[in-house]
Short mmCIF file of C-alpha atoms and ligand atoms in Angstrom, two decimals:
data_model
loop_
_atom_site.label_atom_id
_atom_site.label_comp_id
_atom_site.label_asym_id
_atom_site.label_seq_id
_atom_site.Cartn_x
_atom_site.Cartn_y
_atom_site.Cartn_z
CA UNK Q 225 0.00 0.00 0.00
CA UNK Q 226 1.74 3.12 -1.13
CA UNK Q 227 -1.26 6.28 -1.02
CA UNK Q 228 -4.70 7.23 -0.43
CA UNK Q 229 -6.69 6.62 -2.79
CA UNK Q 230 -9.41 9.26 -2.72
CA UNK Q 231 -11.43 9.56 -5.99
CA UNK Q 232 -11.28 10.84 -9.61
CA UNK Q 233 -13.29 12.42 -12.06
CA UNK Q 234 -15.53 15.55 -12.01
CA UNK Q 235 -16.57 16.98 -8.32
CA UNK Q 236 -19.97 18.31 -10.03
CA UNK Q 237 -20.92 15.17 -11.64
CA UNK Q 238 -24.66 13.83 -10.51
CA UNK Q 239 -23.27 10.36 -11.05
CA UNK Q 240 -21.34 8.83 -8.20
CA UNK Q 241 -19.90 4.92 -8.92
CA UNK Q 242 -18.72 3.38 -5.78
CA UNK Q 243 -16.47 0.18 -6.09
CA UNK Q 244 -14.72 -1.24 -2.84
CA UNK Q 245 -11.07 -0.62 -2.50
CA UNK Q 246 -8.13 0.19 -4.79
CA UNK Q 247 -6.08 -2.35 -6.40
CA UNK Q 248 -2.41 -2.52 -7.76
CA UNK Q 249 -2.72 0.19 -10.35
CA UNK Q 250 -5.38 2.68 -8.43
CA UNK Q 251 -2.74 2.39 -5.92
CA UNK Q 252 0.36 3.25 -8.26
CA UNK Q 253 -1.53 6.08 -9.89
CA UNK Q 254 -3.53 7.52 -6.63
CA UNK Q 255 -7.25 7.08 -8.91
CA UNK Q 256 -9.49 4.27 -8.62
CA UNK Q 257 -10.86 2.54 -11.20
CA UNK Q 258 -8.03 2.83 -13.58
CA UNK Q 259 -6.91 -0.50 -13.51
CA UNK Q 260 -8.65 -3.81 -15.82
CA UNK Q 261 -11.83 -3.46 -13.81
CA UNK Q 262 -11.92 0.01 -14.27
CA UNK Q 263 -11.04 -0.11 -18.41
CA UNK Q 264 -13.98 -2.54 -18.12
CA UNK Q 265 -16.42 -0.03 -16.73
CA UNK Q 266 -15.02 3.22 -18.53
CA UNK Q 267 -16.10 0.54 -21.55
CA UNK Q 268 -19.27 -0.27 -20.28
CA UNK Q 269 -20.37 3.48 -19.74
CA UNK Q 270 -19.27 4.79 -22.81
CA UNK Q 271 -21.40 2.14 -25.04
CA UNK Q 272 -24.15 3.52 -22.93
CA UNK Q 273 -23.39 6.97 -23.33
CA UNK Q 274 -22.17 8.01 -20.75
CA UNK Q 275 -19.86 10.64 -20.09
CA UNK Q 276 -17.35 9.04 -17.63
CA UNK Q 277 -14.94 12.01 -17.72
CA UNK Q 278 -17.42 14.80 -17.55
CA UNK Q 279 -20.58 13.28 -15.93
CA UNK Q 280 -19.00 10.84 -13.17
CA UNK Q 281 -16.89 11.12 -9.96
CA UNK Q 282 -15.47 7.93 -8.99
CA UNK Q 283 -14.40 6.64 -5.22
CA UNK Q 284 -14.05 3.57 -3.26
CA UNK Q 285 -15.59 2.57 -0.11
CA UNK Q 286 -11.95 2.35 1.17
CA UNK Q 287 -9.49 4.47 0.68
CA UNK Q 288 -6.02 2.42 0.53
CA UNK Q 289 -5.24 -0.59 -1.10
CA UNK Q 290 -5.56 -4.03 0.90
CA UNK Q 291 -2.34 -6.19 1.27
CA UNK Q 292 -2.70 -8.75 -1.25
CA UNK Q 293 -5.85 -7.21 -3.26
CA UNK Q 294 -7.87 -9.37 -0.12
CA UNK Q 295 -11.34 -8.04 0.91
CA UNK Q 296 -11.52 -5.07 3.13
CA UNK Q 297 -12.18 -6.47 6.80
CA UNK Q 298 -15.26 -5.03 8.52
CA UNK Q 299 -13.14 -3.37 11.22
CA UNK Q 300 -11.43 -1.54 8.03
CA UNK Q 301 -14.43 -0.57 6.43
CA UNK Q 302 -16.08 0.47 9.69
CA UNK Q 303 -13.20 2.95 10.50
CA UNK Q 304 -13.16 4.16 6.98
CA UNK Q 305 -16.96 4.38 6.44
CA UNK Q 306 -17.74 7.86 7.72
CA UNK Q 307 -15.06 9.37 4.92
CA UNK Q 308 -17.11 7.65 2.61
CA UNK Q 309 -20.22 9.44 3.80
CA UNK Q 310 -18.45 13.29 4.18
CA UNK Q 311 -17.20 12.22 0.09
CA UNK Q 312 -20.58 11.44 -0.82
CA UNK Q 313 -22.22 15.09 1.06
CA UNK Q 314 -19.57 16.86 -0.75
CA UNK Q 315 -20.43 15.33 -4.53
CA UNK Q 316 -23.84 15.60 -3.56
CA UNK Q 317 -24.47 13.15 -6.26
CA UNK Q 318 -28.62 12.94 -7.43
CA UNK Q 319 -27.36 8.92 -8.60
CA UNK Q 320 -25.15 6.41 -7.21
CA UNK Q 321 -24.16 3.43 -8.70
CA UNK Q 322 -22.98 0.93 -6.18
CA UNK Q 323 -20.29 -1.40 -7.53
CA UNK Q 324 -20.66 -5.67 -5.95
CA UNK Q 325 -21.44 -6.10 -2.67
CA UNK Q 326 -19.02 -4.83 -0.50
CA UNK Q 327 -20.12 -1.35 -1.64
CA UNK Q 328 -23.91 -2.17 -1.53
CA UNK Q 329 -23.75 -3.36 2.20
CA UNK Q 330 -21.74 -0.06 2.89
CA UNK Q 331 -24.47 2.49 1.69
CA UNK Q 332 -27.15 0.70 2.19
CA UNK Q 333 -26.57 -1.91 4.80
CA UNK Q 334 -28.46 -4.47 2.36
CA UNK Q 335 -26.99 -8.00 3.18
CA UNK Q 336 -28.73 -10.05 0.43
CA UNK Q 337 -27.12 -11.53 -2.63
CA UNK Q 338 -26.43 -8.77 -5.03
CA UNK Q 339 -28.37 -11.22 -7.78
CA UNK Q 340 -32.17 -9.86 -5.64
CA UNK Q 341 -30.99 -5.91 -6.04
CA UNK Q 342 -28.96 -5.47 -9.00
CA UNK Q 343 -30.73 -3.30 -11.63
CA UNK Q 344 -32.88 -1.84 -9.28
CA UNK Q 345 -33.52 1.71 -7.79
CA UNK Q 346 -33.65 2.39 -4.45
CA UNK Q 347 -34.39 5.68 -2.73
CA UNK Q 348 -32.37 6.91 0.04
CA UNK Q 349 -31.85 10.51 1.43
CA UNK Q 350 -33.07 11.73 -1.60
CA UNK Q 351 -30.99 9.71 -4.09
CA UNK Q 352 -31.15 7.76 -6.42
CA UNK Q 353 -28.81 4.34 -5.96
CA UNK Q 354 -28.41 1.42 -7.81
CA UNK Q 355 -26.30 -1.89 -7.19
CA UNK Q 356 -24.69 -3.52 -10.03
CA UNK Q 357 -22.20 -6.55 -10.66
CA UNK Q 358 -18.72 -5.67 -9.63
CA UNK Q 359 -17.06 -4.82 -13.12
CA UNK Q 360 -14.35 -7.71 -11.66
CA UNK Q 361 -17.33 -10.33 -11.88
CA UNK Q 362 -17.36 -9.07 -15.38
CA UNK Q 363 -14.09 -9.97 -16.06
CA UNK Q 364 -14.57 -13.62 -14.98
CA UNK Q 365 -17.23 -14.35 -16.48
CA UNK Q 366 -16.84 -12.83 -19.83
CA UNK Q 367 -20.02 -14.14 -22.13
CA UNK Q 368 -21.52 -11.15 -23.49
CA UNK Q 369 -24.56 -13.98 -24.29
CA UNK Q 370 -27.99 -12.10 -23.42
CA UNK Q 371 -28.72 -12.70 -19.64
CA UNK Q 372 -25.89 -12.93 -18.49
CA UNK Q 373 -23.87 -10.97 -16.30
CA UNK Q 374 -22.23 -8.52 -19.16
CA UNK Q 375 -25.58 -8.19 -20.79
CA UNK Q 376 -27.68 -7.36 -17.41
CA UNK Q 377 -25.11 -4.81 -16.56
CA UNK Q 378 -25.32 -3.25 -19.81
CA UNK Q 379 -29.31 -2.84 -19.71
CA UNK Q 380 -28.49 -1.54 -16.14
CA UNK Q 381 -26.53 0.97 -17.09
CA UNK Q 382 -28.71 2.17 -20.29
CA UNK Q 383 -31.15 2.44 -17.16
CA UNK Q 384 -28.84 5.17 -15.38
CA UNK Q 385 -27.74 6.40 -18.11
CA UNK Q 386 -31.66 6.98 -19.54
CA UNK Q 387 -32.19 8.90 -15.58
CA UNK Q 388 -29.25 10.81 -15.59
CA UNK Q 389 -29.48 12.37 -19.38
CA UNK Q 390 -33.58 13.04 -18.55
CA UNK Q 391 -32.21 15.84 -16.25
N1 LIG U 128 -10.56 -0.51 -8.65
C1 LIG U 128 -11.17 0.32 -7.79
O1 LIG U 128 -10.82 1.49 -7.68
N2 LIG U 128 -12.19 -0.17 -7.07
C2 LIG U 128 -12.62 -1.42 -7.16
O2 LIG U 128 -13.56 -1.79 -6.49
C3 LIG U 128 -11.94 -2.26 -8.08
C4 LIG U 128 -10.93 -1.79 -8.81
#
């Protein structure tokens, strides 16, 4: 672990995507999502139109990279978990996108399998947030066949991306 990761992209964006905790590159560069999962997504947005560098600010639920890439602990993300909050005041974000479940039982303390939320809005202090698969869940399993896990998060994203151009 070499920095803090704290977040990239625009500060006035009304998108917010949340993923759980930097990896090798997002640590070497100081961003997150820059990394394979992160190509992934930046992908994933653009074929749905959406403006990733103008109309997103991206974060982590924690803020420094995990020996070993391992899950964050829930002493680790309990300590870290107010920042998280303050970050997401200060976007002030009308959408969130919450990336896999580490993320969704952070904001929204939702303990289910991310298969029952995924895709769907939920309301919560006055925003907007959706779960979706974790872009790395993406990367393992690959099949862009319809139904599947590329394909769902596609059509979840041409959701968002249908709320946050109706503006
Ligand atoms: N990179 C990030 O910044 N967050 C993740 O959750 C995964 C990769």
């Amino acid at each position: 672990m070499k920095r803090l990761v704290v977040g990239r992209g625009s500060v006035f964006a009304d998108l917010l995507i949340i993923g759980e905790a930097p990896g090798l590159q997002e640590d070497l560069e100081g961003k997150p999502y820059v990394g394979k999962s992160g190509k992934l997504l930046n992908d994933l947005l653009k074929k749905t139109g959406i403006d990733h560098e103008k109309d997103v600010y991206f974060c982590n639920v924690i803020k420094c990279r995990p020996p070993n890439n391992r899950k964050p602990t829930n002493k680790e993300i309990n300590i870290q978990e107010p920042w998280l909050f303050q970050q997401i005041k200060l976007i002030d974000p009308k959408f969130i996108i919450l990336t896999g479940s580490t993320a969704m039982r952070t904001v929204l303390g939702i303990k289910d399998p991310i298969s029952n939320l995924r895709g769907k809005w939920i309301k919560k202090d006055g925003r907007e947030i959706m779960t979706i698969f974790h872009p790395s869940y993406l990367l393992r399993f690959p099949s862009k066949e319809s139904e599947k896990p590329y394909d769902l998060t596609l059509k979840d994203l041409t959701n968002v991306s249908s709320k946050l151009y109706a503006l």
